[in-house]
C-alpha atoms as an extended CHARMM CRD file, in Angstrom:
* protein
*
        64  EXT
         1         1  UNK       CA            100.1330000000       85.7620000000       89.0210000000  PROA      1               0.0000000000
         2         2  UNK       CA             99.5850000000       87.7960000000       92.0690000000  PROA      2               0.0000000000
         3         3  UNK       CA            100.6030000000       86.6880000000       95.3810000000  PROA      3               0.0000000000
         4         4  UNK       CA             98.0210000000       86.0970000000       98.3360000000  PROA      4               0.0000000000
         5         5  UNK       CA             98.9810000000       89.0160000000      100.9790000000  PROA      5               0.0000000000
         6         6  UNK       CA             96.5010000000       88.4370000000      103.3050000000  PROA      6               0.0000000000
         7         7  UNK       CA             98.1800000000       84.9240000000      104.2810000000  PROA      7               0.0000000000
         8         8  UNK       CA            101.9260000000       85.1310000000      106.1200000000  PROA      8               0.0000000000
         9         9  UNK       CA            103.3250000000       81.9460000000      104.7630000000  PROA      9               0.0000000000
        10        10  UNK       CA            103.5230000000       83.7540000000      101.4000000000  PROA      10              0.0000000000
        11        11  UNK       CA            105.2790000000       86.6110000000      102.2410000000  PROA      11              0.0000000000
        12        12  UNK       CA            109.2140000000       86.5050000000      103.3700000000  PROA      12              0.0000000000
        13        13  UNK       CA            112.0300000000       89.1040000000      103.8260000000  PROA      13              0.0000000000
        14        14  UNK       CA            113.5820000000       90.1520000000      100.2660000000  PROA      14              0.0000000000
        15        15  UNK       CA            110.6840000000       89.7540000000       98.4620000000  PROA      15              0.0000000000
        16        16  UNK       CA            109.9080000000       92.3330000000       95.8780000000  PROA      16              0.0000000000
        17        17  UNK       CA            105.5490000000       93.5630000000       96.7390000000  PROA      17              0.0000000000
        18        18  UNK       CA            103.2020000000       96.5670000000       96.5100000000  PROA      18              0.0000000000
        19        19  UNK       CA            101.8520000000       97.6120000000       99.8920000000  PROA      19              0.0000000000
        20        20  UNK       CA             99.5120000000      100.0740000000      100.7180000000  PROA      20              0.0000000000
        21        21  UNK       CA            100.6130000000      102.8360000000      102.9820000000  PROA      21              0.0000000000
        22        22  UNK       CA             98.6440000000      104.1160000000      106.5150000000  PROA      22              0.0000000000
        23        23  UNK       CA             98.4970000000      107.6310000000      104.0180000000  PROA      23              0.0000000000
        24        24  UNK       CA             97.2040000000      105.9700000000      100.8670000000  PROA      24              0.0000000000
        25        25  UNK       CA             94.6490000000      103.8250000000      102.3470000000  PROA      25              0.0000000000
        26        26  UNK       CA             91.9850000000      106.2590000000      100.8810000000  PROA      26              0.0000000000
        27        27  UNK       CA             93.7080000000      106.6780000000       97.7880000000  PROA      27              0.0000000000
        28        28  UNK       CA             94.5170000000      103.2010000000       97.3440000000  PROA      28              0.0000000000
        29        29  UNK       CA             97.4040000000      104.6900000000       96.2100000000  PROA      29              0.0000000000
        30        30  UNK       CA            100.4790000000      101.4850000000       96.0300000000  PROA      30              0.0000000000
        31        31  UNK       CA            104.3540000000      101.6570000000       96.8700000000  PROA      31              0.0000000000
        32        32  UNK       CA            106.2310000000       99.2920000000       95.0410000000  PROA      32              0.0000000000
        33        33  UNK       CA            109.3900000000       97.3580000000       97.2690000000  PROA      33              0.0000000000
        34        34  UNK       CA            111.4400000000       95.3340000000       98.9450000000  PROA      34              0.0000000000
        35        35  UNK       CA            110.6960000000       93.3290000000      102.1360000000  PROA      35              0.0000000000
        36        36  UNK       CA            112.5770000000       93.8700000000      105.5250000000  PROA      36              0.0000000000
        37        37  UNK       CA            110.9130000000       93.0400000000      108.0420000000  PROA      37              0.0000000000
        38        38  UNK       CA            106.8090000000       91.2700000000      108.6750000000  PROA      38              0.0000000000
        39        39  UNK       CA            104.9690000000       92.9990000000      111.4000000000  PROA      39              0.0000000000
        40        40  UNK       CA            101.9240000000       91.0090000000      111.1130000000  PROA      40              0.0000000000
        41        41  UNK       CA            102.6780000000       88.2960000000      114.0350000000  PROA      41              0.0000000000
        42        42  UNK       CA             98.9360000000       86.7770000000      112.5060000000  PROA      42              0.0000000000
        43        43  UNK       CA             99.3610000000       83.9230000000      109.4240000000  PROA      43              0.0000000000
        44        44  UNK       CA             96.5650000000       85.4510000000      108.5950000000  PROA      44              0.0000000000
        45        45  UNK       CA             94.3550000000       89.1080000000      107.9920000000  PROA      45              0.0000000000
        46        46  UNK       CA             92.3020000000       90.1620000000      105.9540000000  PROA      46              0.0000000000
        47        47  UNK       CA             93.5200000000       93.7630000000      104.7310000000  PROA      47              0.0000000000
        48        48  UNK       CA             96.6130000000       91.9620000000      103.7750000000  PROA      48              0.0000000000
        49        49  UNK       CA            100.2120000000       91.8200000000      106.1180000000  PROA      49              0.0000000000
        50        50  UNK       CA            102.3550000000       94.2620000000      106.9670000000  PROA      50              0.0000000000
        51        51  UNK       CA            105.8840000000       95.1390000000      106.2360000000  PROA      51              0.0000000000
        52        52  UNK       CA            108.5410000000       97.3340000000      106.6750000000  PROA      52              0.0000000000
        53        53  UNK       CA            110.7000000000       97.4500000000      103.4500000000  PROA      53              0.0000000000
        54        54  UNK       CA            114.1220000000       98.2610000000      103.2180000000  PROA      54              0.0000000000
        55        55  UNK       CA            113.4700000000      102.0720000000      102.8720000000  PROA      55              0.0000000000
        56        56  UNK       CA            111.6350000000      102.0150000000      106.0830000000  PROA      56              0.0000000000
        57        57  UNK       CA            107.9560000000      102.5760000000      104.8440000000  PROA      57              0.0000000000
        58        58  UNK       CA            105.7640000000      100.0150000000      106.7140000000  PROA      58              0.0000000000
        59        59  UNK       CA            102.1940000000       99.4650000000      104.3970000000  PROA      59              0.0000000000
        60        60  UNK       CA             99.9370000000       96.3890000000      103.7240000000  PROA      60              0.0000000000
        61        61  UNK       CA            100.6780000000       93.4090000000      101.2080000000  PROA      61              0.0000000000
        62        62  UNK       CA             98.4340000000       94.1340000000       97.9040000000  PROA      62              0.0000000000
        63        63  UNK       CA             96.4270000000       91.4340000000       97.2320000000  PROA      63              0.0000000000
        64        64  UNK       CA             94.3090000000       91.5680000000       94.1690000000  PROA      64              0.0000000000
């Protein structure tokens, strides 16, 4: 089952996720990686929680 990436409580450091990078927002291309840091401070974001992956890339967690 896919996690709901819009809720901060579901995302934590070390979690394997798929994100959409800023440059891929139009195409919807996904990038897989491991969460290093949570960048969204609010408990919910309608477009997905923004995270930094261990490789340094930043994107929003996919939730569909």
